Tab-separated table of C-alpha atoms and ligand atoms in Angstrom:
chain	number	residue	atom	x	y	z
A	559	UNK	CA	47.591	96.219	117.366
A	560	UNK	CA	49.157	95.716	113.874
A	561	UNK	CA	51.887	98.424	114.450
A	562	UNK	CA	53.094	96.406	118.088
A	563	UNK	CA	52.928	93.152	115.935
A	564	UNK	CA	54.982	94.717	113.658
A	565	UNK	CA	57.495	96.311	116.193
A	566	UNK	CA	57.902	92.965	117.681
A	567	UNK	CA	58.780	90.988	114.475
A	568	UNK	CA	61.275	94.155	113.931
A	569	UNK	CA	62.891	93.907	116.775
A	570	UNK	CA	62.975	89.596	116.729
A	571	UNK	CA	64.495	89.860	113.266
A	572	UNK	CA	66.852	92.393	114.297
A	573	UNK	CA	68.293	90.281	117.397
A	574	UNK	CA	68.332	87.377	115.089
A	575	UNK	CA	70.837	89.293	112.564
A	576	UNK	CA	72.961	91.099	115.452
A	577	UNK	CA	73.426	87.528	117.030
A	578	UNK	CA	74.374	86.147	114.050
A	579	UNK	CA	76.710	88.605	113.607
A	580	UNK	CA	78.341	88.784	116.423
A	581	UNK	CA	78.379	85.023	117.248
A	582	UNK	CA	80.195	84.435	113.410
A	583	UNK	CA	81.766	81.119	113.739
A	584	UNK	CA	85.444	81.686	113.707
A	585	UNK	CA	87.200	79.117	111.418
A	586	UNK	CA	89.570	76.857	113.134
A	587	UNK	CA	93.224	78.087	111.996
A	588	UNK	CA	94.851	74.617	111.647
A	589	UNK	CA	97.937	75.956	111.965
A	590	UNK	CA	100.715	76.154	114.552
A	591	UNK	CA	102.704	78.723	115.665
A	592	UNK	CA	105.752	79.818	113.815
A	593	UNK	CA	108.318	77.049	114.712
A	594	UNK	CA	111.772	78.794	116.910
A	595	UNK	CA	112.300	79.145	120.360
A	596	UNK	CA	114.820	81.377	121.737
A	597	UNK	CA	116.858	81.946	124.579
A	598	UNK	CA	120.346	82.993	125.960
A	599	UNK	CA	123.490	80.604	127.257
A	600	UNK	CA	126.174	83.188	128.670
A	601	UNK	CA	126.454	85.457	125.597
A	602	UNK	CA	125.329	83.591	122.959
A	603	UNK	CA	121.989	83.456	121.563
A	604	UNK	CA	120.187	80.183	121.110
A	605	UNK	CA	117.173	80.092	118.739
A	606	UNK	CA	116.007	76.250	118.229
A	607	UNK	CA	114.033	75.826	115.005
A	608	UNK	CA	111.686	73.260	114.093
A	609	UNK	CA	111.748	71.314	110.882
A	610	UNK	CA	108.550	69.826	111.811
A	611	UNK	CA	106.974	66.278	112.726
A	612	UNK	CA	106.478	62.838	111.657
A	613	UNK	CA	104.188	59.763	113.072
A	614	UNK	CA	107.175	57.658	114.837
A	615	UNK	CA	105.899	54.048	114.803
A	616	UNK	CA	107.520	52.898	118.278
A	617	UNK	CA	106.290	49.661	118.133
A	618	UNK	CA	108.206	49.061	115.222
A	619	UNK	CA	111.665	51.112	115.776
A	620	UNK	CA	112.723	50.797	119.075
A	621	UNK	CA	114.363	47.152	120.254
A	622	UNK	CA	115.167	45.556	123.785
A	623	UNK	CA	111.801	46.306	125.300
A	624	UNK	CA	108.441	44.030	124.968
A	625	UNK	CA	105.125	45.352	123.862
A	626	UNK	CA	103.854	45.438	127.688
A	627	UNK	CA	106.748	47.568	128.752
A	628	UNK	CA	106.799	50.109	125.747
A	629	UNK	CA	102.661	50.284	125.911
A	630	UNK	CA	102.819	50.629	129.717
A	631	UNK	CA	105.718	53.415	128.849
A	632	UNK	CA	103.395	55.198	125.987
A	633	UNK	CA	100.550	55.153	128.544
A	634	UNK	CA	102.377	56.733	131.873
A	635	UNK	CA	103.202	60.006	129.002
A	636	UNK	CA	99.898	59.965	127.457
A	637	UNK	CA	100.829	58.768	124.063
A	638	UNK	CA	99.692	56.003	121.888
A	639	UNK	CA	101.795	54.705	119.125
A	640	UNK	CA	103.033	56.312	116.489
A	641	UNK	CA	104.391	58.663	118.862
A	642	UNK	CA	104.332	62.410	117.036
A	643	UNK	CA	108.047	62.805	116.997
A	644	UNK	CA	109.829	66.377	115.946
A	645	UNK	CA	112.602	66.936	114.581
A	646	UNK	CA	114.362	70.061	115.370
A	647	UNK	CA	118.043	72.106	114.589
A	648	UNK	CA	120.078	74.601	116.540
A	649	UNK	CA	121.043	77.868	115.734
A	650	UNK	CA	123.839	79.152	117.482
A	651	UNK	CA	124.815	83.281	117.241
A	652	UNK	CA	127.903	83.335	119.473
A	653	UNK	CA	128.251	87.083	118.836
A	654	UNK	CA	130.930	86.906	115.722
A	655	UNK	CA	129.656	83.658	113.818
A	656	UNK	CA	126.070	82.430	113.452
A	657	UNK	CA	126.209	78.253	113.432
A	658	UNK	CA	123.927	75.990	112.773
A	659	UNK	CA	123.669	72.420	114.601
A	660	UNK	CA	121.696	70.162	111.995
A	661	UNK	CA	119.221	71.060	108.369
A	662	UNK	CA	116.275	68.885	109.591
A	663	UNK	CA	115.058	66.683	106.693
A	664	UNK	CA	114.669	69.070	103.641
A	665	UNK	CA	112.796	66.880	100.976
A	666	UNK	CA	114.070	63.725	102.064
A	667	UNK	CA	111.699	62.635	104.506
A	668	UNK	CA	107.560	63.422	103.194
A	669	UNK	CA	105.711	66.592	103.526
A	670	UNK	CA	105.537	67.101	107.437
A	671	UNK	CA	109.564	67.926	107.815
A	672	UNK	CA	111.298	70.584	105.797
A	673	UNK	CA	110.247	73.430	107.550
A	674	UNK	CA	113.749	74.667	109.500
A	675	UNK	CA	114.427	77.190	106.771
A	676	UNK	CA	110.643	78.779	106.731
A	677	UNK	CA	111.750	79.035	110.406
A	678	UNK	CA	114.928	80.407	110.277
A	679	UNK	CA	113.272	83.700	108.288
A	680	UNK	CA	111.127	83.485	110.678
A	681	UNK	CA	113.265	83.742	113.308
A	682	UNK	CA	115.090	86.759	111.490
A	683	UNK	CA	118.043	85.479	110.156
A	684	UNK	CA	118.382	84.132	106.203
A	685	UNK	CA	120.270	81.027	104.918
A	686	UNK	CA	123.083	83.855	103.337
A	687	UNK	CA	123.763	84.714	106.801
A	688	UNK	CA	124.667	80.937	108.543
A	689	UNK	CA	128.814	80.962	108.707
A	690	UNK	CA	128.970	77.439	109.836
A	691	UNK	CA	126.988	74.042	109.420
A	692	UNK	CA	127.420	71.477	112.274
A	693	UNK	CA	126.264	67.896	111.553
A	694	UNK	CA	125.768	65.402	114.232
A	695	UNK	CA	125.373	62.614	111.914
A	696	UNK	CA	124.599	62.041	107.964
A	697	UNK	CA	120.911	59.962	108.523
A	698	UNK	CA	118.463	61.919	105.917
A	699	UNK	CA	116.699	64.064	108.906
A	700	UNK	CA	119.186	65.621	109.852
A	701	UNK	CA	121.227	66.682	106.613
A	702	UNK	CA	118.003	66.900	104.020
A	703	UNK	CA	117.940	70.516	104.358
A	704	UNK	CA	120.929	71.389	103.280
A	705	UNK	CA	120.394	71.125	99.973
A	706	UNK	CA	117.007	72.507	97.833
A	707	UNK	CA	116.440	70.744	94.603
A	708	UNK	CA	120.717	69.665	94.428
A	709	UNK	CA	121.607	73.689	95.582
A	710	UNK	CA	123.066	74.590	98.500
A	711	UNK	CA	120.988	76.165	100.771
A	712	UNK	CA	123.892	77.831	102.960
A	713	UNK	CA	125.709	79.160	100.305
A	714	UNK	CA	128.309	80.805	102.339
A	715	UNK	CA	128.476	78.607	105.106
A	716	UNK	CA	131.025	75.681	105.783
A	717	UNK	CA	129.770	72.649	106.712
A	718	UNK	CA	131.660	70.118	109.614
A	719	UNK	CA	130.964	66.513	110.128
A	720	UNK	CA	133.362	63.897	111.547
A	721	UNK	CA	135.450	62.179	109.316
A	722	UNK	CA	134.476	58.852	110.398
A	723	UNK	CA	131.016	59.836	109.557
A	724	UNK	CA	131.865	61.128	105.936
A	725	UNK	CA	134.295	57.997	105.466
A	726	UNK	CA	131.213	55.416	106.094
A	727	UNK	CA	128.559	57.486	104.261
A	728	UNK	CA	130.303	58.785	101.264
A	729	UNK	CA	132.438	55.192	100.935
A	730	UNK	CA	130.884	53.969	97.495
A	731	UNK	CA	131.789	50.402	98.254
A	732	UNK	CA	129.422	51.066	101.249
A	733	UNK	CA	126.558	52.171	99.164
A	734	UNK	CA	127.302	49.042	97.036
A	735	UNK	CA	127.179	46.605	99.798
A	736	UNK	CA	124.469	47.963	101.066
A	737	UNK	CA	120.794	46.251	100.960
A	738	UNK	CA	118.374	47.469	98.527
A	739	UNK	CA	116.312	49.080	101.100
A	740	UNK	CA	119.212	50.791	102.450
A	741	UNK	CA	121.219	52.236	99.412
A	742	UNK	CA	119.036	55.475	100.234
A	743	UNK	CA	120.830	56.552	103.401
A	744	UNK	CA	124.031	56.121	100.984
A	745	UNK	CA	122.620	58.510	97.866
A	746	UNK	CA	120.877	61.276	100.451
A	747	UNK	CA	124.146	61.638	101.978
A	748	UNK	CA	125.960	62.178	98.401
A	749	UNK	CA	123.198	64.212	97.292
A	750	UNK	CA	123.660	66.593	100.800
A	751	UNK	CA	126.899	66.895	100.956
A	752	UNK	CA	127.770	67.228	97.214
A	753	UNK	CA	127.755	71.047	96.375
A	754	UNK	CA	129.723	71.794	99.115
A	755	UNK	CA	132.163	69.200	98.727
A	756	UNK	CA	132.664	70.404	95.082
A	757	UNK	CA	133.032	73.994	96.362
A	758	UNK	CA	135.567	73.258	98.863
A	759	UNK	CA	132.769	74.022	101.597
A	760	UNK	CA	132.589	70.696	103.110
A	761	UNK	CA	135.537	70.087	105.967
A	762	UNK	CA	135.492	66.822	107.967
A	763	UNK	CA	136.908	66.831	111.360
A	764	UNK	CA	138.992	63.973	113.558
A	765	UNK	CA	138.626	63.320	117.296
A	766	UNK	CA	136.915	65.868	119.630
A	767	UNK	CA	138.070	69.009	118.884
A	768	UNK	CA	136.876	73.047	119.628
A	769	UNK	CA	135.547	74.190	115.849
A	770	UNK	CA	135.091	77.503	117.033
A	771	UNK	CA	135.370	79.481	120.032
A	772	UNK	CA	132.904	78.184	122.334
A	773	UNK	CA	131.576	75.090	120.379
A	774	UNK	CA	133.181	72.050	120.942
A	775	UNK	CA	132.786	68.166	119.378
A	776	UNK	CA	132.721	65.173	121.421
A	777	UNK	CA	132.724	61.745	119.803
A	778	UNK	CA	129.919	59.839	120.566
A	779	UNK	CA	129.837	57.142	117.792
A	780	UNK	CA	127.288	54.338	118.043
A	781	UNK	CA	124.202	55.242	116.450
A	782	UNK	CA	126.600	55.871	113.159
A	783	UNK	CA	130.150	55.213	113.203
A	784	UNK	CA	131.150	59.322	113.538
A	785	UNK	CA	127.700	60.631	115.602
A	786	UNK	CA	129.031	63.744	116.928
A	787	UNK	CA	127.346	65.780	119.887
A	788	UNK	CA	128.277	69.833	120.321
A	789	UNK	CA	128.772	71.011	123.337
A	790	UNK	CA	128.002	74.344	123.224
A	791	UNK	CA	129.400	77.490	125.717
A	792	UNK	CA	129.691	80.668	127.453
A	793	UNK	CA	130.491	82.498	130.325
A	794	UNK	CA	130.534	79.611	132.326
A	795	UNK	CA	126.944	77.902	130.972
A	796	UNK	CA	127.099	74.640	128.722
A	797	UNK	CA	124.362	73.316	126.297
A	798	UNK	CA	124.448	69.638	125.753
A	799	UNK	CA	123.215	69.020	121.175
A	800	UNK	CA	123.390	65.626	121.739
A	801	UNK	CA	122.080	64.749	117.939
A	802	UNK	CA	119.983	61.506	118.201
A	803	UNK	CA	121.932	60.017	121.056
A	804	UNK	CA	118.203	59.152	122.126
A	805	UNK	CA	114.712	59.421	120.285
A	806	UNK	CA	111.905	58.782	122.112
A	807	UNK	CA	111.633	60.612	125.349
A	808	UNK	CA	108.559	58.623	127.092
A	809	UNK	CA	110.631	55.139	126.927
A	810	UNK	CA	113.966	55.947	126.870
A	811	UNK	CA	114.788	58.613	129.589
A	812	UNK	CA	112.902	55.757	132.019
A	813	UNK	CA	114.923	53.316	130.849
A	814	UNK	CA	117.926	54.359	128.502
A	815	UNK	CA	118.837	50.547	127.156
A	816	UNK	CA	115.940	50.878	125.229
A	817	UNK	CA	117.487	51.021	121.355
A	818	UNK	CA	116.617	51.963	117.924
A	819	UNK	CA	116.964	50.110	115.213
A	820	UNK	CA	118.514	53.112	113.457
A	821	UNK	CA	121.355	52.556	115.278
A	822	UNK	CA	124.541	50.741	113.568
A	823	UNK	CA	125.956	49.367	116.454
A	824	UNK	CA	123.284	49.565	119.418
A	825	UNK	CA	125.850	48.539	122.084
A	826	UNK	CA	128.323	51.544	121.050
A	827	UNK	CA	125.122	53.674	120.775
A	828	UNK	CA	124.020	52.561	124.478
A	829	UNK	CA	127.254	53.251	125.631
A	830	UNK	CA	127.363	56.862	124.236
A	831	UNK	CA	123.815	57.149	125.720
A	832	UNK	CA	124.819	55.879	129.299
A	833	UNK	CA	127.612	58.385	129.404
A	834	UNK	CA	126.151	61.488	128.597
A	835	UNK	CA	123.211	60.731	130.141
A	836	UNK	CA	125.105	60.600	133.492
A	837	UNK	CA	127.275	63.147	132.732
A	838	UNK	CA	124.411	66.056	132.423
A	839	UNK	CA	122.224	64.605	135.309
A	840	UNK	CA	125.710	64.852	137.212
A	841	UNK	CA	126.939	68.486	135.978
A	842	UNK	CA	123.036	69.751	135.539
A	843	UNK	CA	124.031	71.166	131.968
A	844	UNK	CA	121.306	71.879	129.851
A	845	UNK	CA	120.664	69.433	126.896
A	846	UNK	CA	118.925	70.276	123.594
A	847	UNK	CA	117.997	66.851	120.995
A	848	UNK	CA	117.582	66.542	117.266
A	849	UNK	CA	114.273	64.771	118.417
A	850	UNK	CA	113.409	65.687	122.019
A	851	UNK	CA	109.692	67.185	121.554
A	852	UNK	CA	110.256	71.066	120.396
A	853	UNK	CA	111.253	73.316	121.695
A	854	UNK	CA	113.384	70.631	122.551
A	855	UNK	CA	115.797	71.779	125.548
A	856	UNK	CA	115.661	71.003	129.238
A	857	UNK	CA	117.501	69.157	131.845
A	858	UNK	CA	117.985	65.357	133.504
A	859	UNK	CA	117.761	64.585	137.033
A	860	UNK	CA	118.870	61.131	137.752
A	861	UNK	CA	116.105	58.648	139.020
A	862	UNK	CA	116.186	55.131	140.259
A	863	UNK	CA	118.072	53.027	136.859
A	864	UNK	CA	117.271	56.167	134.718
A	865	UNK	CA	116.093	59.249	134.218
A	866	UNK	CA	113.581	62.220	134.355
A	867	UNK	CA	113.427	64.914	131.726
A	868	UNK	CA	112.732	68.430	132.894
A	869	UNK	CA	111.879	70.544	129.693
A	870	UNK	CA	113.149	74.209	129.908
A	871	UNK	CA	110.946	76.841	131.691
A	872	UNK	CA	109.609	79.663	129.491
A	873	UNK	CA	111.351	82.445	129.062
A	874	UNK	CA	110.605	85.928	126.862
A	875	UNK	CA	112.942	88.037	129.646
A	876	UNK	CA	116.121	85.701	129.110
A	877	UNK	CA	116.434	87.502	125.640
A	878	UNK	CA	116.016	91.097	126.186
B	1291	ZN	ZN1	117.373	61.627	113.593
């Protein structure tokens, strides 16, 4: 009787320790995947790399809508405000030069953006290796990364923005004119662009013009006074960067009036907006944005007054 007993609280304890074992709770990771997305356009190679993410306070940012609308908006897509919004770059290998569309936010804008170069190694390429830095405007987000600690990050690259843009930004009269709370946008620009303009590395551009085979700059001024989107292609396919010709993809796709208050001149900016818009829905061109939610490319079919935004399909066989 004693040795069964005995058995049985053998074999209980022993179930108890294998199920222990083998039922381990697993630690949640808490961490995403490694931020690029890659895919082909003709012959070129398009890897999109995340800088990361930042609580986007709608409510606050976007003008000509009412609370109602923009909830009602929020709702239809899920989302509550702050809307998580990314913020993303482009890398472009057209077979002979590697170009990059945008830095993301480096250490200008808190501790959720800053990632692009983490995922640019990632993606196998290092900062030595980018020939060419495209900037679709000078707004801290977008030109934070390319500097570390006041170094140049691309040391070998060049580094194109339109001249109008550079004029405005770098204008020190500008900087003093400006507000107090928006002297900033002034001094990040400075603080970007300065050890490249003091290495000869930094060359401004006028009108739309191709920078290099297969990359092209349209004008699209409005949200700053020399926004720039790259139209980017080959063998017959175009990409659409269009910078932040739009930032918030529940509202503003529905109804592209909406504006930000980013914008310097909201009625140029809508403008812009209105005519690429139409023009992509028309030609069915692929579009990538600085803050369309990663990875950030797809297409727009026109609907009703506006717009619906088809994100890319997934595709691993597109780059073998
Ligand atoms: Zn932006």
């Amino acid at each position: 009787m004693m040795i069964t007993w005995r058995l049985v609280m053998t074999s209980v304890l022993a179930s108890v320790l294998l199920s222990s074992l083998t039922n381990a709770a697993a630690p949640l990771q808490k961490t995403q995947a490694p931020g690029y997305y890659r895919t082909m356009l003709g012959d070129m190679e398009v890897t999109v790399l995340s800088d990361g993410t930042f609580p986007m306070p709608v409510g606050k940012l976007l003008a000509s809508i009412d609370a109602t609308d923009l909830s009602a908006a929020l709702t239809r897509s899920f989302l509550k405000d702050p809307v998580e919004a990314s913020v993303n770059g482009f890398l472009i290998n057209t077979g002979t030069k590697l170009v990059l569309i945008d830095s993301g936010a480096g250490q200008f804008f808190g501790p959720t953006l800053g990632n692009l170069v983490h995922n640019l190694r990632a993606a196998g390429y290092t900062p030595d290796q980018v020939d060419e830095v495209y900037i679709t405007h000078l707004h801290p987000d977008h030109i934070g990364g390319l500097v570390d600690h006041g170094k140049a990050v691309f040391k070998h690259a060049t580094v194109r923005i339109a001249k109008a843009e550079t004029d405005y930004w770098l204008n020190p009269d500008n900087l003093r004119g400006a507000p107090a709370d928006g002297k900033s946008g002034f001094e990040n620009a400075n603080a970007a662009l300065k050890p490249y303009s003091t290495s000869g590395q930094l060359k401004p551009f006028t009108g739309d013009q191709e920078l290099i085979a297969g990359i092209r700059a349209v004008t699209t001024a409005g949200h700053t006074p020399g926004h720039s989107v790259y139209v980017v292609q080959s063998r017959g396919e175009r990409l659409v960067l269009w910078g932040d010709l739009m930032h918030v993809a529940s509202v503003q796709f529905a109804n592209p009036s909406v504006t930000i208050v980013y914008d310097t001149d909201p009625a140029t900016a809508l403008v812009a907006r209105t005519r690429i818009f139409a023009d992509v829905a028309k030609s069915g061109e692929m579009v990538g944005g600085a803050h369309l939610p990663f990875p950030a490319l797809g297409h727009l079919r026109a609907v009703d007054a506006g717009y619906t935004y088809v994100p890319v399909n997934y595709t691993s066989l597109k780059i073998h």
